[in-house]
Tab-separated table of C-alpha atoms in Angstrom:
chain	number	residue	atom	x	y	z
A	945	MET	CA	-0.777	2.999	3.146
A	946	LEU	CA	-3.486	0.481	2.357
A	947	GLY	CA	-5.647	3.218	0.890
A	948	LEU	CA	-6.264	4.836	4.270
A	949	GLY	CA	-6.416	8.603	4.480
A	950	MET	CA	-5.578	10.754	7.453
A	951	GLN	CA	-9.212	10.909	8.592
A	952	GLU	CA	-9.547	7.122	8.617
A	953	ILE	CA	-6.326	6.730	10.590
A	954	LEU	CA	-7.504	9.292	13.153
A	955	VAL	CA	-10.865	7.526	13.542
A	956	ILE	CA	-9.117	4.177	14.048
A	957	ALA	CA	-6.746	5.738	16.607
A	958	LEU	CA	-9.687	7.291	18.460
A	959	ILE	CA	-11.538	3.959	18.559
A	960	ILE	CA	-8.426	2.204	19.883
A	961	LEU	CA	-8.021	4.899	22.532
A	962	LEU	CA	-11.648	4.517	23.612
A	963	LEU	CA	-11.506	0.714	23.686
A	964	PHE	CA	-8.233	0.263	25.522
A	965	GLY	CA	-7.701	3.521	27.377
A	966	GLY	CA	-4.558	5.588	27.560
A	967	LYS	CA	-2.764	3.342	30.034
A	968	LYS	CA	-3.049	0.167	27.941
A	969	ILE	CA	-1.793	1.638	24.674
A	970	PRO	CA	1.942	1.609	25.613
A	971	GLU	CA	1.613	-2.063	26.562
A	972	LEU	CA	-0.107	-2.820	23.258
A	973	MET	CA	2.564	-0.986	21.262
A	974	LYS	CA	5.322	-2.797	23.155
A	975	GLY	CA	3.713	-6.138	22.324
A	976	LEU	CA	3.250	-5.101	18.704
A	977	GLY	CA	6.896	-4.059	18.488
A	978	LYS	CA	8.048	-7.395	19.883
A	979	GLY	CA	5.839	-9.211	17.395
A	980	VAL	CA	7.213	-7.239	14.456
A	981	LYS	CA	10.791	-7.832	15.627
A	982	SER	CA	10.141	-11.551	15.970
A	983	PHE	CA	8.631	-11.652	12.478
A	984	LYS	CA	11.630	-9.830	10.983
A	985	ASP	CA	14.053	-12.154	12.773
A	986	GLY	CA	12.188	-15.148	11.349
A	987	MET	CA	12.285	-13.695	7.844
A	988	ASN	CA	16.024	-13.044	8.154
A	989	GLU	CA	16.545	-16.622	9.284
A	990	VAL	CA	14.698	-17.928	6.222
A	991	THR	CA	16.781	-15.679	3.967
A	992	ASP	CA	19.992	-16.928	5.596
A	993	LEU	CA	18.934	-20.547	5.085
A	994	LYS	CA	18.188	-19.870	1.411
A	995	GLU	CA	21.631	-18.324	0.954
A	996	GLU	CA	23.283	-21.328	2.632
A	997	LYS	CA	21.426	-23.711	0.313
A	998	LYS	CA	22.499	-21.676	-2.739
A	999	GLU	CA	26.135	-21.803	-1.620
A	1000	GLU	CA	25.922	-25.560	-0.995
A	1001	THR	CA	24.440	-26.056	-4.450
A	1002	ARG	CA	27.237	-24.015	-6.073
A	1003	ASP	CA	29.916	-25.983	-4.215
A	1004	GLU	CA	28.608	-29.335	-5.472
């Protein structure tokens, strides 16, 4: 996981908790989740377009 050990992850989590507070973290995670979902949807769309182009090329 990017060369991060458990201690580093805990320190990062503690810093995030101190910076944003406990009430903001669920909002941040929700936004992060939406961003990841949007990214995956975009990647799937690109993959679908590539497959369509391959099929069109085979048909010609």
